[in-house]
mmCIF file of C-alpha atoms in Angstrom:
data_model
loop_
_atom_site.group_PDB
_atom_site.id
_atom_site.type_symbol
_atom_site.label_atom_id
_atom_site.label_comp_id
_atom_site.label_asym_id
_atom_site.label_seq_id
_atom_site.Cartn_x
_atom_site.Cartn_y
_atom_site.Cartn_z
ATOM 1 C CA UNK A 1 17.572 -14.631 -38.935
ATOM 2 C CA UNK A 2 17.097 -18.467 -40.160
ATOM 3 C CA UNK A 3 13.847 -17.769 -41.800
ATOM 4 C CA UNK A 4 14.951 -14.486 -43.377
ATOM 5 C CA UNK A 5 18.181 -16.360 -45.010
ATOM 6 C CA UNK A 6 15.964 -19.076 -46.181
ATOM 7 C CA UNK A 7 13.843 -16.592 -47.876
ATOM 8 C CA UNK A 8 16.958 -14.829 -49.875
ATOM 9 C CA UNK A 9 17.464 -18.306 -50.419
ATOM 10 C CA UNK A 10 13.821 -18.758 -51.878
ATOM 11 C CA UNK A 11 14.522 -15.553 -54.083
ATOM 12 C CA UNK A 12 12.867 -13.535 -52.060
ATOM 13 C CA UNK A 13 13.763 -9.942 -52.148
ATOM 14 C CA UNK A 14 15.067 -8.670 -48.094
ATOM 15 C CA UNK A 15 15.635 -5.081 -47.319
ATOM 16 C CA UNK A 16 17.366 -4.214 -43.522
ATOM 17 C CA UNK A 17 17.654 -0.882 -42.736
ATOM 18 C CA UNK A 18 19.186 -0.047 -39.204
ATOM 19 C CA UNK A 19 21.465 2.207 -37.781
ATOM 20 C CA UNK A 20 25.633 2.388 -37.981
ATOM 21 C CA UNK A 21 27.269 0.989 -35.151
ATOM 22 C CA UNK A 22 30.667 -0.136 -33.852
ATOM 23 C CA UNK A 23 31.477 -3.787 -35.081
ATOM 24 C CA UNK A 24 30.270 -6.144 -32.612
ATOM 25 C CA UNK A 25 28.364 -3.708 -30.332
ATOM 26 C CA UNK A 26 24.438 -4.880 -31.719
ATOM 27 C CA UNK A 27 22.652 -8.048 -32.732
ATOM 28 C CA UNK A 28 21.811 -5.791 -35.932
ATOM 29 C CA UNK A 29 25.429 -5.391 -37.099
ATOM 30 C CA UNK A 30 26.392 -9.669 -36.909
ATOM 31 C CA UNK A 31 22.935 -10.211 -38.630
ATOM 32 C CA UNK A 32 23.031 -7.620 -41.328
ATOM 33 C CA UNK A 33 26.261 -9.451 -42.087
ATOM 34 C CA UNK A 34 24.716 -12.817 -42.260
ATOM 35 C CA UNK A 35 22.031 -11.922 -44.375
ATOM 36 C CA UNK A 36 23.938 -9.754 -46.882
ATOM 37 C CA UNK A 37 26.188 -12.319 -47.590
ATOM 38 C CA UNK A 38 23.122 -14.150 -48.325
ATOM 39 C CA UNK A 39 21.865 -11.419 -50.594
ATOM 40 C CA UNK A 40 19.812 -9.146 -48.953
ATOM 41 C CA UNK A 41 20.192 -5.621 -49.241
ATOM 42 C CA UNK A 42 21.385 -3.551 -45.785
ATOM 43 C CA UNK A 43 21.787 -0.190 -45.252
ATOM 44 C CA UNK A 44 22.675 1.985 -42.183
ATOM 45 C CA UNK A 45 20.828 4.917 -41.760
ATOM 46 C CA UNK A 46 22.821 7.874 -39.804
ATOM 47 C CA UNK A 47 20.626 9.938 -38.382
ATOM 48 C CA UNK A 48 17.400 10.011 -37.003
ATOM 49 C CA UNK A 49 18.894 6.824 -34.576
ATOM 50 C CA UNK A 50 16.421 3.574 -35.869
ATOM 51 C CA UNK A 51 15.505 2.306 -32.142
ATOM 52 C CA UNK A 52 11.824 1.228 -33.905
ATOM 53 C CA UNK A 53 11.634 -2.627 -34.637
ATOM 54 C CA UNK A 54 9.301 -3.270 -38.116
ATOM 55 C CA UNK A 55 8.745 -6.219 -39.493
ATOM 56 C CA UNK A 56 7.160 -5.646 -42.950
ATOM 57 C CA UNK A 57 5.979 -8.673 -44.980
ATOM 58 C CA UNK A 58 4.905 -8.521 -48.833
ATOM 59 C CA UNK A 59 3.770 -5.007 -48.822
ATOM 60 C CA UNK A 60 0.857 -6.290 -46.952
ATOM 61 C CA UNK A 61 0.950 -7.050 -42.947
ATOM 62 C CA UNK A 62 3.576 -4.863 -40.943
ATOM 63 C CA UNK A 63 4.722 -5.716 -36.796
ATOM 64 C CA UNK A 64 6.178 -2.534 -35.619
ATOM 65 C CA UNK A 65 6.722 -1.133 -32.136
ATOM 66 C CA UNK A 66 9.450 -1.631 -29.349
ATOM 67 C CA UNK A 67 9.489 -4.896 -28.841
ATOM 68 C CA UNK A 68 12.821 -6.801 -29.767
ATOM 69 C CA UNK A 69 13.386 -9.909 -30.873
ATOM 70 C CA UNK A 70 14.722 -11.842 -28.509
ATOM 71 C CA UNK A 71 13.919 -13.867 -25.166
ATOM 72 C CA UNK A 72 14.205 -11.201 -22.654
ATOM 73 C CA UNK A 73 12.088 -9.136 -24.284
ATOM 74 C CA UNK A 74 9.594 -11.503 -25.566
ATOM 75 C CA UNK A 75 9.397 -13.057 -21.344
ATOM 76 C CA UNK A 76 10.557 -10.070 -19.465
ATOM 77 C CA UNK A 77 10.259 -6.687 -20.517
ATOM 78 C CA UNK A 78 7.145 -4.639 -20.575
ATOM 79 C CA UNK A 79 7.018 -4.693 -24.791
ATOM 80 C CA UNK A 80 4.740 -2.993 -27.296
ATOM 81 C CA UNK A 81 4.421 -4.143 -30.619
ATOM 82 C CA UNK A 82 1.271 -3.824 -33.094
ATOM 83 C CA UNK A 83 -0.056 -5.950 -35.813
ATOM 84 C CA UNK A 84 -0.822 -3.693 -38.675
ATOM 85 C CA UNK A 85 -2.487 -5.000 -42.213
ATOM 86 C CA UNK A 86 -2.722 -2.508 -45.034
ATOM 87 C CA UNK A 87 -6.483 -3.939 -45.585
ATOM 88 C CA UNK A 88 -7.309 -2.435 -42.408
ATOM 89 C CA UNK A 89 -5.385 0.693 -42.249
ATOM 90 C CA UNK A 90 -4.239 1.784 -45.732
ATOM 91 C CA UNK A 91 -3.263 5.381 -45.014
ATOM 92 C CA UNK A 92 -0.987 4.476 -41.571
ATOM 93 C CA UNK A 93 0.182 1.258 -43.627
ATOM 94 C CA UNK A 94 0.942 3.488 -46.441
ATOM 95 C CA UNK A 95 2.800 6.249 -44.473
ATOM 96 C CA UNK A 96 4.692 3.247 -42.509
ATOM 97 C CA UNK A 97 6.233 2.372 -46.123
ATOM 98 C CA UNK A 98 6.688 5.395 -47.197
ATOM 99 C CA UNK A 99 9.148 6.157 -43.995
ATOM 100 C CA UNK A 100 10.835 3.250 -44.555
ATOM 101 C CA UNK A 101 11.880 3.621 -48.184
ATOM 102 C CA UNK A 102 12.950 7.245 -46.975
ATOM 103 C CA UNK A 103 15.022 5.963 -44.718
ATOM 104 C CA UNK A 104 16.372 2.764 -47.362
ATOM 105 C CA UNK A 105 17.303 5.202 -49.508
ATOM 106 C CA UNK A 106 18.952 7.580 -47.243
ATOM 107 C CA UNK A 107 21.214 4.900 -45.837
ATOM 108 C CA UNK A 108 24.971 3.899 -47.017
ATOM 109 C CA UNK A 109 25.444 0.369 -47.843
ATOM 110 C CA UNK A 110 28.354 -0.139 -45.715
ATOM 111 C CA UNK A 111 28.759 0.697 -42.100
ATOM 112 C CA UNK A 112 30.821 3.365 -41.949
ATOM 113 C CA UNK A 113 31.658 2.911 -37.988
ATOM 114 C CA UNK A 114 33.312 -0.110 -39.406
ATOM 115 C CA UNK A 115 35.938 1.405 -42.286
ATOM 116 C CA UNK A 116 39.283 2.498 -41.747
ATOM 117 C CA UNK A 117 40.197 5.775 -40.453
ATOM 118 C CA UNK A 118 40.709 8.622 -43.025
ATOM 119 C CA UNK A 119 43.758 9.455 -44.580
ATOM 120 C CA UNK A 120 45.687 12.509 -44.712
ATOM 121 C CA UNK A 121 43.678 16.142 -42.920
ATOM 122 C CA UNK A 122 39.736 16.775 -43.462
ATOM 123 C CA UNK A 123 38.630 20.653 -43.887
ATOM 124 C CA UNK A 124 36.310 20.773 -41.259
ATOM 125 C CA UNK A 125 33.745 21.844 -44.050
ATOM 126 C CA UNK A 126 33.796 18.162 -45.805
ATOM 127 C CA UNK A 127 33.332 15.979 -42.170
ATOM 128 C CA UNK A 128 30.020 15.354 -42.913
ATOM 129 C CA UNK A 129 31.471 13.254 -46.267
ATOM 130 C CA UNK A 130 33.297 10.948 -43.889
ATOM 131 C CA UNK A 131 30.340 10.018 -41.214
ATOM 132 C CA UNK A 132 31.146 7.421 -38.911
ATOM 133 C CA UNK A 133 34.728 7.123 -40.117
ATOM 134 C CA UNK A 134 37.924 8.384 -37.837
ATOM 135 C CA UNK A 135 39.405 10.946 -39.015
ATOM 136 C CA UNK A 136 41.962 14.386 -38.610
ATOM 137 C CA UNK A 137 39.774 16.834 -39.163
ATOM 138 C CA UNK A 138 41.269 20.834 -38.870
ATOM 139 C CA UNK A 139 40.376 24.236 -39.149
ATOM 140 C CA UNK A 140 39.689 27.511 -37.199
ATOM 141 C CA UNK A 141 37.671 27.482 -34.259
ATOM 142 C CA UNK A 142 35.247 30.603 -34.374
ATOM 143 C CA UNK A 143 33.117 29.970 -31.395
ATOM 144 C CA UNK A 144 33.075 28.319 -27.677
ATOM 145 C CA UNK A 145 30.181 27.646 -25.339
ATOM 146 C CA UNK A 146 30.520 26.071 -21.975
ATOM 147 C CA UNK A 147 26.828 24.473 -21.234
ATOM 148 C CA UNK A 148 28.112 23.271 -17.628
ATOM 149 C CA UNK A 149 27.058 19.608 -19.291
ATOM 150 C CA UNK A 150 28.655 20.174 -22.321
ATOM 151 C CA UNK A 151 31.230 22.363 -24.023
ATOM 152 C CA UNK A 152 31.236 22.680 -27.896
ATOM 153 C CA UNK A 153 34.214 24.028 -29.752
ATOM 154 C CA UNK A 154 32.514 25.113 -33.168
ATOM 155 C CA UNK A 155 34.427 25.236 -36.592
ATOM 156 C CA UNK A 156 31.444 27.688 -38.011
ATOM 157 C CA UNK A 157 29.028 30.077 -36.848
ATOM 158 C CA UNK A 158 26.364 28.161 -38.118
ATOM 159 C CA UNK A 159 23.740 25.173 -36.150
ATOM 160 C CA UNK A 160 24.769 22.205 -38.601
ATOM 161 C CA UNK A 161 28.651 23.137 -38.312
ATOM 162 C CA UNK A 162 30.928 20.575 -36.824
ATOM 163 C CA UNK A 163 31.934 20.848 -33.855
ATOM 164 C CA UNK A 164 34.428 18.952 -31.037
ATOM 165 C CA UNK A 165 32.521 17.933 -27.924
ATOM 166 C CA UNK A 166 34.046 17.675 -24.327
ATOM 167 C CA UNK A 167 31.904 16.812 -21.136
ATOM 168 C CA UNK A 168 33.225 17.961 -17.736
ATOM 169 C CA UNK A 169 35.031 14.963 -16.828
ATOM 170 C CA UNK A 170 37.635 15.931 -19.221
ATOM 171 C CA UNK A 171 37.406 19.963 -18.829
ATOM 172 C CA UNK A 172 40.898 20.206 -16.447
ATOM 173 C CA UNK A 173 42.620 17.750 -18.767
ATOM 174 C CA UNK A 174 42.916 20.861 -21.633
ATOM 175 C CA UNK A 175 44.516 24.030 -22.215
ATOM 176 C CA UNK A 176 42.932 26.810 -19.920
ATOM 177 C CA UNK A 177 40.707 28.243 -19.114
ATOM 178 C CA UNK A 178 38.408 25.969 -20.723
ATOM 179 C CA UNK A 179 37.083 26.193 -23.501
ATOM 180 C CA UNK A 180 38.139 29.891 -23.962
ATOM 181 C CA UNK A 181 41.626 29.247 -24.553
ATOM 182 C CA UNK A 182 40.798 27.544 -28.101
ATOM 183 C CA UNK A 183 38.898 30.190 -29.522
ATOM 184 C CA UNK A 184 40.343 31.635 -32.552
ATOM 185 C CA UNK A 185 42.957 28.870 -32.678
ATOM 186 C CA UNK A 186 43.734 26.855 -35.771
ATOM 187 C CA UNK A 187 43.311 22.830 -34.754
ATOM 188 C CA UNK A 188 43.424 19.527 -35.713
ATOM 189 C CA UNK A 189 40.973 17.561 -33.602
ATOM 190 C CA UNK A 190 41.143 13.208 -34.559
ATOM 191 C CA UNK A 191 38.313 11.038 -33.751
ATOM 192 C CA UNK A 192 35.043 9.519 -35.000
ATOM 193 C CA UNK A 193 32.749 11.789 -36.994
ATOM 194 C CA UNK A 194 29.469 11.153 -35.447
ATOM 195 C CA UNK A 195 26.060 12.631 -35.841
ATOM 196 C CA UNK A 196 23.884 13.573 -32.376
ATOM 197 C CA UNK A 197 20.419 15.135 -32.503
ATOM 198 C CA UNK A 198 21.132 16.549 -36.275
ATOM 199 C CA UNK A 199 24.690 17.621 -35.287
ATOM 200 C CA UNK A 200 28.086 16.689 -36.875
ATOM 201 C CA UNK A 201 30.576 16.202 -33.940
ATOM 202 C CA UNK A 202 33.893 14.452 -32.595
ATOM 203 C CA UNK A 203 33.453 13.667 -28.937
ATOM 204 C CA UNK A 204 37.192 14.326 -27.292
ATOM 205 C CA UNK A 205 38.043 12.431 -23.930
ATOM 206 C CA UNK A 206 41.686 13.733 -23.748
ATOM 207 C CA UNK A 207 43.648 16.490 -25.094
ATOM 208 C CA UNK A 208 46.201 14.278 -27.155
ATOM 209 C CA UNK A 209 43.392 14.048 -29.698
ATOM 210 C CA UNK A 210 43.589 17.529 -29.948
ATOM 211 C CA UNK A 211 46.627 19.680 -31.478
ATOM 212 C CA UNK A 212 46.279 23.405 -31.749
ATOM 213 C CA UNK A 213 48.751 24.403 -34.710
ATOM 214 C CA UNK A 214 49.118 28.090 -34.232
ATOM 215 C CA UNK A 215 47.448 30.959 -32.394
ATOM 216 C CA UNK A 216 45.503 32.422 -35.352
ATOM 217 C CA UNK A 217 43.609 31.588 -38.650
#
């Protein structure tokens, strides 16, 4: 993090692309700070999840793989990482870049996990606006499905609709029976928008964060 804020300094241009997290939960989040106050330009990617660690330097030499930087993994983790020069591989080295200023580009320049909730009611339909952020979110539930894992209470019929997520911990803690009981029921569900495998959700733990406001559309 020293060498890459003495290169800002330098006038070199940095680019940090990693994923949105809660403040304080990764390494990533306190040094994207550092460096953007430096100058260098961070965004947070929301979905696919960036676990990959590249190092790319002048277009030219690339370090990418598993391995993080840090002591336990450099002395005792089983770690992968490969040294990759664009001389030697230009169609892999070009493909690496090309990923990675997909995924620049595709990225908000703030971390949303770390804005303030919402205000006022979201129409279920504009969640995916408000990624990452908290937020009162309401509107119709049209579908139910109890996985035995998982139950989903879906705003729309379709794949990429939002939907509130409960896990079986929390199943006797709602109305019942569960998750039937919500079906056609208008609600306002509050929590953190997130995205998981390609799907816009609000994970619920308890039933205060969910208010049904009348027994029909």
């Amino acid at each position: 993090m020293e060498a890459r804020g003495k290169a800002v300094a330098r006038g070199v241009r940095v680019r940090l692309v990693g994923s949105p997290a809660e403040p304080g939960d990764t390494y990533f989040l306190a040094g994207a700070e550092e460096l953007k106050q430096a100058g260098a330009e961070v965004r947070f990617l929301p979905d696919p999840y960036v676990h990959a660690k590249v190092l790319v330097q002048d277009g030219e030499v690339a370090l990418l793989g598993s391995l993080n930087l840090s002591a336990n993994s450099l002395n005792a983790n089983r770690e992968l990482s490969v040294l990759l020069r664009k001389k030697e591989a230009p169609e892999a080295f070009a493909r690496l870049l090309s990923v990675m200023e997909k995924d620049f580009q595709a990225g908000f320049p703030e971390n949303p996990f770390a804005l303030p909730p919402v205000e006022g009611v979201v129409p279920w339909q504009e969640a995916p606006r408000y990624f990452g952020r908290v937020a009162k979110v309401e509107g119709v539930i049209q579908a139910v499905e109890d996985r035995g894992t998982v139950a989903f209470l879906k705003f729309g019929p379709g794949e990429s609709d939002l939907r509130l997520v409960v896990f079986p911990r929390s199943y006797g803690l709602f109305q019942q029976p569960f998750p039937q009981s919500y079906l056609s029921k208008r609600v306002r569900a509050t929590g953190r928008i997130v995205l998981y495998a390609g799907y816009y959700e609000i994970v619920l733990d308890d039933p205060s964060a969910l208010e049904v406001l009348d027994g029909s559309p």
